[in-house]
Amino acid sequence: MSETKTVDFWFDPFCPWAWVTSRWMVEVERERPVRTRWRIMSLAVLNEGKDIPEEYREKLSRAIEPVRVLAAAAGKYGEEVLGTLYTELGTRFHDGGRRKQPETWTETIAEALTAAGLDPELVSAMESEEFDDAVRASHNEGIELVGEEVGTPIIAVDGVAFFGPVVSPIPRGEDAARLWDGVLLVAGTDGFFELKRSRTRGPIFD
């Protein structure tokens, strides 16, 4: 029996593409001896000081709020709760379409906390800078592995780290496993940096 590999997966819950990739990773866990360790990063932090469209900057101005709640939950319960909370939050944000309604985020995030069996009062971390240092520390761990010109998610396994994969829709079953095997193959090739083509569809959720 193959030894189980631990995979570090850095995500920002605001990003729909990271959500699709995370659900692929859940599929991979069913098909390969892999255990995912969920880690937080922040698109708001990543884009600080960068020349980005004003419309995107406005969206990012609140994007750190759910990341703060994840950091608060990890601080209270341990990082082991991040995967469950991300699933509950992503199901509502992305599958449920509530990410585009920031006026409902407080309710949505409190609901996700309750569904994950966590203290719903942690939602107050949205508006607090108390956990920003923890957010940045986790974010920087991932970025130091791959460099600044990336996004979310970042995946690290067997001493190799990479951004992505960016994929839509979510690969399932053996398709998910084959993609995992291929990604590991190219990412583990010395000197390999990038493989890319233009996106022709948006993120597709089940």
PDB file of C-alpha atoms in Angstrom:
ATOM      1  CA  MET A   1       0.000   0.000   0.000  1.00  0.00           C
ATOM      2  CA  SER A   2       1.381   3.433  -0.975  1.00  0.00           C
ATOM      3  CA  GLU A   3       2.350   5.844   1.757  1.00  0.00           C
ATOM      4  CA  THR A   4      -0.162   8.651   2.273  1.00  0.00           C
ATOM      5  CA  LYS A   5       1.170  12.010   1.116  1.00  0.00           C
ATOM      6  CA  THR A   6       0.343  15.223   2.944  1.00  0.00           C
ATOM      7  CA  VAL A   7      -0.538  18.041   0.573  1.00  0.00           C
ATOM      8  CA  ASP A   8      -0.573  21.677   1.706  1.00  0.00           C
ATOM      9  CA  PHE A   9      -3.304  23.653  -0.045  1.00  0.00           C
ATOM     10  CA  TRP A  10      -3.389  27.442   0.351  1.00  0.00           C
ATOM     11  CA  PHE A  11      -6.721  29.027  -0.525  1.00  0.00           C
ATOM     12  CA  ASP A  12      -8.669  32.264  -0.324  1.00  0.00           C
ATOM     13  CA  PRO A  13     -12.388  31.492   0.192  1.00  0.00           C
ATOM     14  CA  PHE A  14     -13.299  34.512  -1.958  1.00  0.00           C
ATOM     15  CA  CYS A  15     -11.876  32.953  -5.134  1.00  0.00           C
ATOM     16  CA  PRO A  16     -14.269  30.791  -7.209  1.00  0.00           C
ATOM     17  CA  TRP A  17     -11.383  29.182  -9.114  1.00  0.00           C
ATOM     18  CA  ALA A  18      -9.739  28.073  -5.866  1.00  0.00           C
ATOM     19  CA  TRP A  19     -13.076  26.602  -4.813  1.00  0.00           C
ATOM     20  CA  VAL A  20     -13.273  24.478  -7.968  1.00  0.00           C
ATOM     21  CA  THR A  21      -9.686  23.298  -7.449  1.00  0.00           C
ATOM     22  CA  SER A  22     -10.400  22.491  -3.805  1.00  0.00           C
ATOM     23  CA  ARG A  23     -13.319  20.248  -4.770  1.00  0.00           C
ATOM     24  CA  TRP A  24     -11.000  18.521  -7.246  1.00  0.00           C
ATOM     25  CA  MET A  25      -8.570  17.981  -4.372  1.00  0.00           C
ATOM     26  CA  VAL A  26     -11.347  16.353  -2.339  1.00  0.00           C
ATOM     27  CA  GLU A  27     -11.879  13.991  -5.276  1.00  0.00           C
ATOM     28  CA  VAL A  28      -8.147  13.234  -5.411  1.00  0.00           C
ATOM     29  CA  GLU A  29      -8.239  12.221  -1.739  1.00  0.00           C
ATOM     30  CA  ARG A  30     -10.781   9.534  -2.655  1.00  0.00           C
ATOM     31  CA  GLU A  31      -8.679   8.185  -5.520  1.00  0.00           C
ATOM     32  CA  ARG A  32      -5.095   8.505  -4.293  1.00  0.00           C
ATOM     33  CA  PRO A  33      -3.332   8.096  -0.903  1.00  0.00           C
ATOM     34  CA  VAL A  34      -3.394  11.835  -0.232  1.00  0.00           C
ATOM     35  CA  ARG A  35      -4.345  13.915   2.811  1.00  0.00           C
ATOM     36  CA  THR A  36      -4.946  17.635   2.340  1.00  0.00           C
ATOM     37  CA  ARG A  37      -3.790  20.132   4.946  1.00  0.00           C
ATOM     38  CA  TRP A  38      -5.791  23.300   4.346  1.00  0.00           C
ATOM     39  CA  ARG A  39      -3.989  26.627   4.710  1.00  0.00           C
ATOM     40  CA  ILE A  40      -5.182  30.213   4.280  1.00  0.00           C
ATOM     41  CA  MET A  41      -3.884  32.920   1.978  1.00  0.00           C
ATOM     42  CA  SER A  42      -5.336  36.268   0.955  1.00  0.00           C
ATOM     43  CA  LEU A  43      -5.900  37.855  -2.450  1.00  0.00           C
ATOM     44  CA  ALA A  44      -6.221  41.200  -0.679  1.00  0.00           C
ATOM     45  CA  VAL A  45      -2.712  40.808   0.742  1.00  0.00           C
ATOM     46  CA  LEU A  46      -1.359  39.418  -2.535  1.00  0.00           C
ATOM     47  CA  ASN A  47      -2.518  42.483  -4.485  1.00  0.00           C
ATOM     48  CA  GLU A  48      -1.436  45.162  -2.039  1.00  0.00           C
ATOM     49  CA  GLY A  49       0.377  47.918  -3.924  1.00  0.00           C
ATOM     50  CA  LYS A  50      -0.210  46.295  -7.313  1.00  0.00           C
ATOM     51  CA  ASP A  51      -1.625  48.050 -10.358  1.00  0.00           C
ATOM     52  CA  ILE A  52      -4.975  46.293 -10.719  1.00  0.00           C
ATOM     53  CA  PRO A  53      -8.323  47.458 -12.158  1.00  0.00           C
ATOM     54  CA  GLU A  54     -10.269  49.667  -9.756  1.00  0.00           C
ATOM     55  CA  GLU A  55     -13.328  47.408  -9.990  1.00  0.00           C
ATOM     56  CA  TYR A  56     -11.255  44.429  -8.838  1.00  0.00           C
ATOM     57  CA  ARG A  57      -9.653  46.491  -6.073  1.00  0.00           C
ATOM     58  CA  GLU A  58     -13.112  47.353  -4.757  1.00  0.00           C
ATOM     59  CA  LYS A  59     -14.014  43.660  -4.633  1.00  0.00           C
ATOM     60  CA  LEU A  60     -10.788  42.851  -2.799  1.00  0.00           C
ATOM     61  CA  SER A  61     -11.369  45.605  -0.238  1.00  0.00           C
ATOM     62  CA  ARG A  62     -13.638  43.195   1.668  1.00  0.00           C
ATOM     63  CA  ALA A  63     -12.109  39.898   0.573  1.00  0.00           C
ATOM     64  CA  ILE A  64      -9.937  39.642   3.665  1.00  0.00           C
ATOM     65  CA  GLU A  65     -13.007  39.463   5.928  1.00  0.00           C
ATOM     66  CA  PRO A  66     -13.825  35.741   5.498  1.00  0.00           C
ATOM     67  CA  VAL A  67     -10.092  34.928   5.649  1.00  0.00           C
ATOM     68  CA  ARG A  68      -9.948  36.623   9.055  1.00  0.00           C
ATOM     69  CA  VAL A  69     -12.776  34.397  10.266  1.00  0.00           C
ATOM     70  CA  LEU A  70     -10.923  31.302   9.080  1.00  0.00           C
ATOM     71  CA  ALA A  71      -7.818  32.491  10.916  1.00  0.00           C
ATOM     72  CA  ALA A  72      -9.871  33.094  14.056  1.00  0.00           C
ATOM     73  CA  ALA A  73     -11.355  29.599  13.836  1.00  0.00           C
ATOM     74  CA  ALA A  74      -7.905  28.066  13.380  1.00  0.00           C
ATOM     75  CA  GLY A  75      -6.649  30.082  16.342  1.00  0.00           C
ATOM     76  CA  LYS A  76      -9.428  28.788  18.594  1.00  0.00           C
ATOM     77  CA  TYR A  77      -9.789  25.195  17.417  1.00  0.00           C
ATOM     78  CA  GLY A  78      -6.628  24.400  15.426  1.00  0.00           C
ATOM     79  CA  GLU A  79      -5.978  24.268  11.684  1.00  0.00           C
ATOM     80  CA  GLU A  80      -7.807  20.946  11.470  1.00  0.00           C
ATOM     81  CA  VAL A  81     -11.126  22.823  11.280  1.00  0.00           C
ATOM     82  CA  LEU A  82     -10.175  24.816   8.171  1.00  0.00           C
ATOM     83  CA  GLY A  83     -11.210  22.150   5.668  1.00  0.00           C
ATOM     84  CA  THR A  84     -14.681  21.705   7.155  1.00  0.00           C
ATOM     85  CA  LEU A  85     -15.259  25.441   7.515  1.00  0.00           C
ATOM     86  CA  TYR A  86     -14.025  26.090   3.974  1.00  0.00           C
ATOM     87  CA  THR A  87     -16.481  23.494   2.670  1.00  0.00           C
ATOM     88  CA  GLU A  88     -19.396  25.088   4.516  1.00  0.00           C
ATOM     89  CA  LEU A  89     -18.360  28.589   3.477  1.00  0.00           C
ATOM     90  CA  GLY A  90     -17.615  27.699  -0.138  1.00  0.00           C
ATOM     91  CA  THR A  91     -20.894  25.829  -0.528  1.00  0.00           C
ATOM     92  CA  ARG A  92     -22.710  29.026   0.384  1.00  0.00           C
ATOM     93  CA  PHE A  93     -20.381  31.540  -1.262  1.00  0.00           C
ATOM     94  CA  HIS A  94     -19.947  29.775  -4.587  1.00  0.00           C
ATOM     95  CA  ASP A  95     -22.477  26.975  -5.054  1.00  0.00           C
ATOM     96  CA  GLY A  96     -25.132  29.163  -3.426  1.00  0.00           C
ATOM     97  CA  GLY A  97     -24.054  32.374  -5.162  1.00  0.00           C
ATOM     98  CA  ARG A  98     -23.836  34.403  -1.964  1.00  0.00           C
ATOM     99  CA  ARG A  99     -20.270  35.626  -2.492  1.00  0.00           C
ATOM    100  CA  LYS A 100     -21.712  38.339  -4.752  1.00  0.00           C
ATOM    101  CA  GLN A 101     -23.872  39.634  -1.896  1.00  0.00           C
ATOM    102  CA  PRO A 102     -21.404  41.132   0.606  1.00  0.00           C
ATOM    103  CA  GLU A 103     -24.274  42.740   2.480  1.00  0.00           C
ATOM    104  CA  THR A 104     -25.249  39.193   3.596  1.00  0.00           C
ATOM    105  CA  TRP A 105     -21.754  37.978   4.441  1.00  0.00           C
ATOM    106  CA  THR A 106     -22.179  38.291   8.200  1.00  0.00           C
ATOM    107  CA  GLU A 107     -25.223  36.025   8.099  1.00  0.00           C
ATOM    108  CA  THR A 108     -23.640  33.655   5.580  1.00  0.00           C
ATOM    109  CA  ILE A 109     -20.393  33.244   7.502  1.00  0.00           C
ATOM    110  CA  ALA A 110     -22.172  32.799  10.853  1.00  0.00           C
ATOM    111  CA  GLU A 111     -24.322  30.126   9.211  1.00  0.00           C
ATOM    112  CA  ALA A 112     -21.212  28.367   7.877  1.00  0.00           C
ATOM    113  CA  LEU A 113     -19.564  28.463  11.309  1.00  0.00           C
ATOM    114  CA  THR A 114     -22.639  26.894  12.913  1.00  0.00           C
ATOM    115  CA  ALA A 115     -22.852  24.195  10.224  1.00  0.00           C
ATOM    116  CA  ALA A 116     -19.165  23.388  10.835  1.00  0.00           C
ATOM    117  CA  GLY A 117     -19.849  22.973  14.563  1.00  0.00           C
ATOM    118  CA  LEU A 118     -17.896  26.109  15.464  1.00  0.00           C
ATOM    119  CA  ASP A 119     -18.725  29.192  17.510  1.00  0.00           C
ATOM    120  CA  PRO A 120     -20.829  31.515  15.308  1.00  0.00           C
ATOM    121  CA  GLU A 121     -19.582  34.486  17.350  1.00  0.00           C
ATOM    122  CA  LEU A 122     -16.282  34.124  15.474  1.00  0.00           C
ATOM    123  CA  VAL A 123     -17.997  36.041  12.677  1.00  0.00           C
ATOM    124  CA  SER A 124     -16.995  39.209  14.555  1.00  0.00           C
ATOM    125  CA  ALA A 125     -13.423  38.616  13.322  1.00  0.00           C
ATOM    126  CA  MET A 126     -14.565  39.902   9.915  1.00  0.00           C
ATOM    127  CA  GLU A 127     -14.137  43.486  11.053  1.00  0.00           C
ATOM    128  CA  SER A 128     -11.146  42.984  13.333  1.00  0.00           C
ATOM    129  CA  GLU A 129      -7.447  43.288  12.537  1.00  0.00           C
ATOM    130  CA  GLU A 130      -6.608  40.945  15.420  1.00  0.00           C
ATOM    131  CA  PHE A 131      -5.922  37.995  13.127  1.00  0.00           C
ATOM    132  CA  ASP A 132      -4.263  39.867  10.259  1.00  0.00           C
ATOM    133  CA  ASP A 133      -0.770  38.851  11.386  1.00  0.00           C
ATOM    134  CA  ALA A 134      -1.825  35.194  11.332  1.00  0.00           C
ATOM    135  CA  VAL A 135      -3.335  35.656   7.863  1.00  0.00           C
ATOM    136  CA  ARG A 136      -0.134  37.229   6.570  1.00  0.00           C
ATOM    137  CA  ALA A 137       2.093  34.611   8.158  1.00  0.00           C
ATOM    138  CA  SER A 138       0.186  31.754   6.520  1.00  0.00           C
ATOM    139  CA  HIS A 139      -0.077  33.645   3.225  1.00  0.00           C
ATOM    140  CA  ASN A 140       3.641  34.366   3.152  1.00  0.00           C
ATOM    141  CA  GLU A 141       4.508  30.706   3.776  1.00  0.00           C
ATOM    142  CA  GLY A 142       2.783  29.775   0.547  1.00  0.00           C
ATOM    143  CA  ILE A 143       4.088  32.715  -1.477  1.00  0.00           C
ATOM    144  CA  GLU A 144       7.672  32.042  -0.428  1.00  0.00           C
ATOM    145  CA  LEU A 145       7.389  28.643  -2.094  1.00  0.00           C
ATOM    146  CA  VAL A 146       6.201  29.863  -5.497  1.00  0.00           C
ATOM    147  CA  GLY A 147       6.873  33.599  -5.865  1.00  0.00           C
ATOM    148  CA  GLU A 148       4.686  36.684  -6.181  1.00  0.00           C
ATOM    149  CA  GLU A 149       3.295  36.268  -9.720  1.00  0.00           C
ATOM    150  CA  VAL A 150       0.681  33.691  -8.783  1.00  0.00           C
ATOM    151  CA  GLY A 151      -2.792  33.539  -7.308  1.00  0.00           C
ATOM    152  CA  THR A 152      -4.823  31.095  -5.271  1.00  0.00           C
ATOM    153  CA  PRO A 153      -4.633  28.176  -4.755  1.00  0.00           C
ATOM    154  CA  ILE A 154      -1.053  27.181  -4.028  1.00  0.00           C
ATOM    155  CA  ILE A 155      -0.348  23.476  -3.596  1.00  0.00           C
ATOM    156  CA  ALA A 156       2.807  21.980  -2.060  1.00  0.00           C
ATOM    157  CA  VAL A 157       3.715  18.283  -1.999  1.00  0.00           C
ATOM    158  CA  ASP A 158       6.986  16.344  -1.823  1.00  0.00           C
ATOM    159  CA  GLY A 159       9.024  19.549  -1.719  1.00  0.00           C
ATOM    160  CA  VAL A 160       7.383  20.884  -4.881  1.00  0.00           C
ATOM    161  CA  ALA A 161       4.977  23.845  -4.874  1.00  0.00           C
ATOM    162  CA  PHE A 162       2.882  25.290  -7.690  1.00  0.00           C
ATOM    163  CA  PHE A 163      -0.032  27.603  -8.405  1.00  0.00           C
ATOM    164  CA  GLY A 164      -3.209  25.907  -9.614  1.00  0.00           C
ATOM    165  CA  PRO A 165      -4.300  23.901 -11.401  1.00  0.00           C
ATOM    166  CA  VAL A 166      -6.994  26.218 -12.748  1.00  0.00           C
ATOM    167  CA  VAL A 167      -9.717  23.954 -14.105  1.00  0.00           C
ATOM    168  CA  SER A 168     -13.449  23.977 -14.849  1.00  0.00           C
ATOM    169  CA  PRO A 169     -15.599  21.997 -14.336  1.00  0.00           C
ATOM    170  CA  ILE A 170     -14.474  19.898 -11.372  1.00  0.00           C
ATOM    171  CA  PRO A 171     -12.775  16.656 -12.504  1.00  0.00           C
ATOM    172  CA  ARG A 172     -14.316  13.633 -10.822  1.00  0.00           C
ATOM    173  CA  GLY A 173     -13.228  10.088 -10.050  1.00  0.00           C
ATOM    174  CA  GLU A 174     -10.423   8.704 -12.168  1.00  0.00           C
ATOM    175  CA  ASP A 175     -10.323  11.929 -14.215  1.00  0.00           C
ATOM    176  CA  ALA A 176      -9.402  13.768 -11.017  1.00  0.00           C
ATOM    177  CA  ALA A 177      -6.718  11.198 -10.237  1.00  0.00           C
ATOM    178  CA  ARG A 178      -5.212  11.357 -13.729  1.00  0.00           C
ATOM    179  CA  LEU A 179      -4.991  15.148 -13.529  1.00  0.00           C
ATOM    180  CA  TRP A 180      -3.287  14.849 -10.142  1.00  0.00           C
ATOM    181  CA  ASP A 181      -0.738  12.395 -11.519  1.00  0.00           C
ATOM    182  CA  GLY A 182      -0.034  14.685 -14.474  1.00  0.00           C
ATOM    183  CA  VAL A 183       0.289  17.826 -12.385  1.00  0.00           C
ATOM    184  CA  LEU A 184       2.743  16.098 -10.062  1.00  0.00           C
ATOM    185  CA  LEU A 185       4.743  14.880 -13.049  1.00  0.00           C
ATOM    186  CA  VAL A 186       5.235  18.291 -14.660  1.00  0.00           C
ATOM    187  CA  ALA A 187       5.585  20.183 -11.373  1.00  0.00           C
ATOM    188  CA  GLY A 188       8.292  17.759 -10.263  1.00  0.00           C
ATOM    189  CA  THR A 189      10.344  18.263 -13.425  1.00  0.00           C
ATOM    190  CA  ASP A 190      13.436  20.359 -12.685  1.00  0.00           C
ATOM    191  CA  GLY A 191      13.276  23.673 -14.503  1.00  0.00           C
ATOM    192  CA  PHE A 192       9.560  23.450 -15.310  1.00  0.00           C
ATOM    193  CA  PHE A 193       7.787  26.744 -14.621  1.00  0.00           C
ATOM    194  CA  GLU A 194       4.604  27.286 -16.594  1.00  0.00           C
ATOM    195  CA  LEU A 195       1.985  25.698 -18.824  1.00  0.00           C
ATOM    196  CA  LYS A 196      -0.970  27.909 -19.724  1.00  0.00           C
ATOM    197  CA  ARG A 197      -3.738  28.707 -22.190  1.00  0.00           C
ATOM    198  CA  SER A 198      -6.562  31.259 -22.276  1.00  0.00           C
ATOM    199  CA  ARG A 199      -9.685  30.430 -20.270  1.00  0.00           C
ATOM    200  CA  THR A 200     -12.715  29.807 -22.461  1.00  0.00           C
ATOM    201  CA  ARG A 201     -15.254  29.256 -19.658  1.00  0.00           C
ATOM    202  CA  GLY A 202     -15.901  30.452 -16.149  1.00  0.00           C
ATOM    203  CA  PRO A 203     -15.774  28.387 -12.965  1.00  0.00           C
ATOM    204  CA  ILE A 204     -18.488  25.712 -13.024  1.00  0.00           C
ATOM    205  CA  PHE A 205     -19.868  24.520  -9.692  1.00  0.00           C
ATOM    206  CA  ASP A 206     -21.891  21.357  -9.131  1.00  0.00           C
TER     207      ASP A 206
END
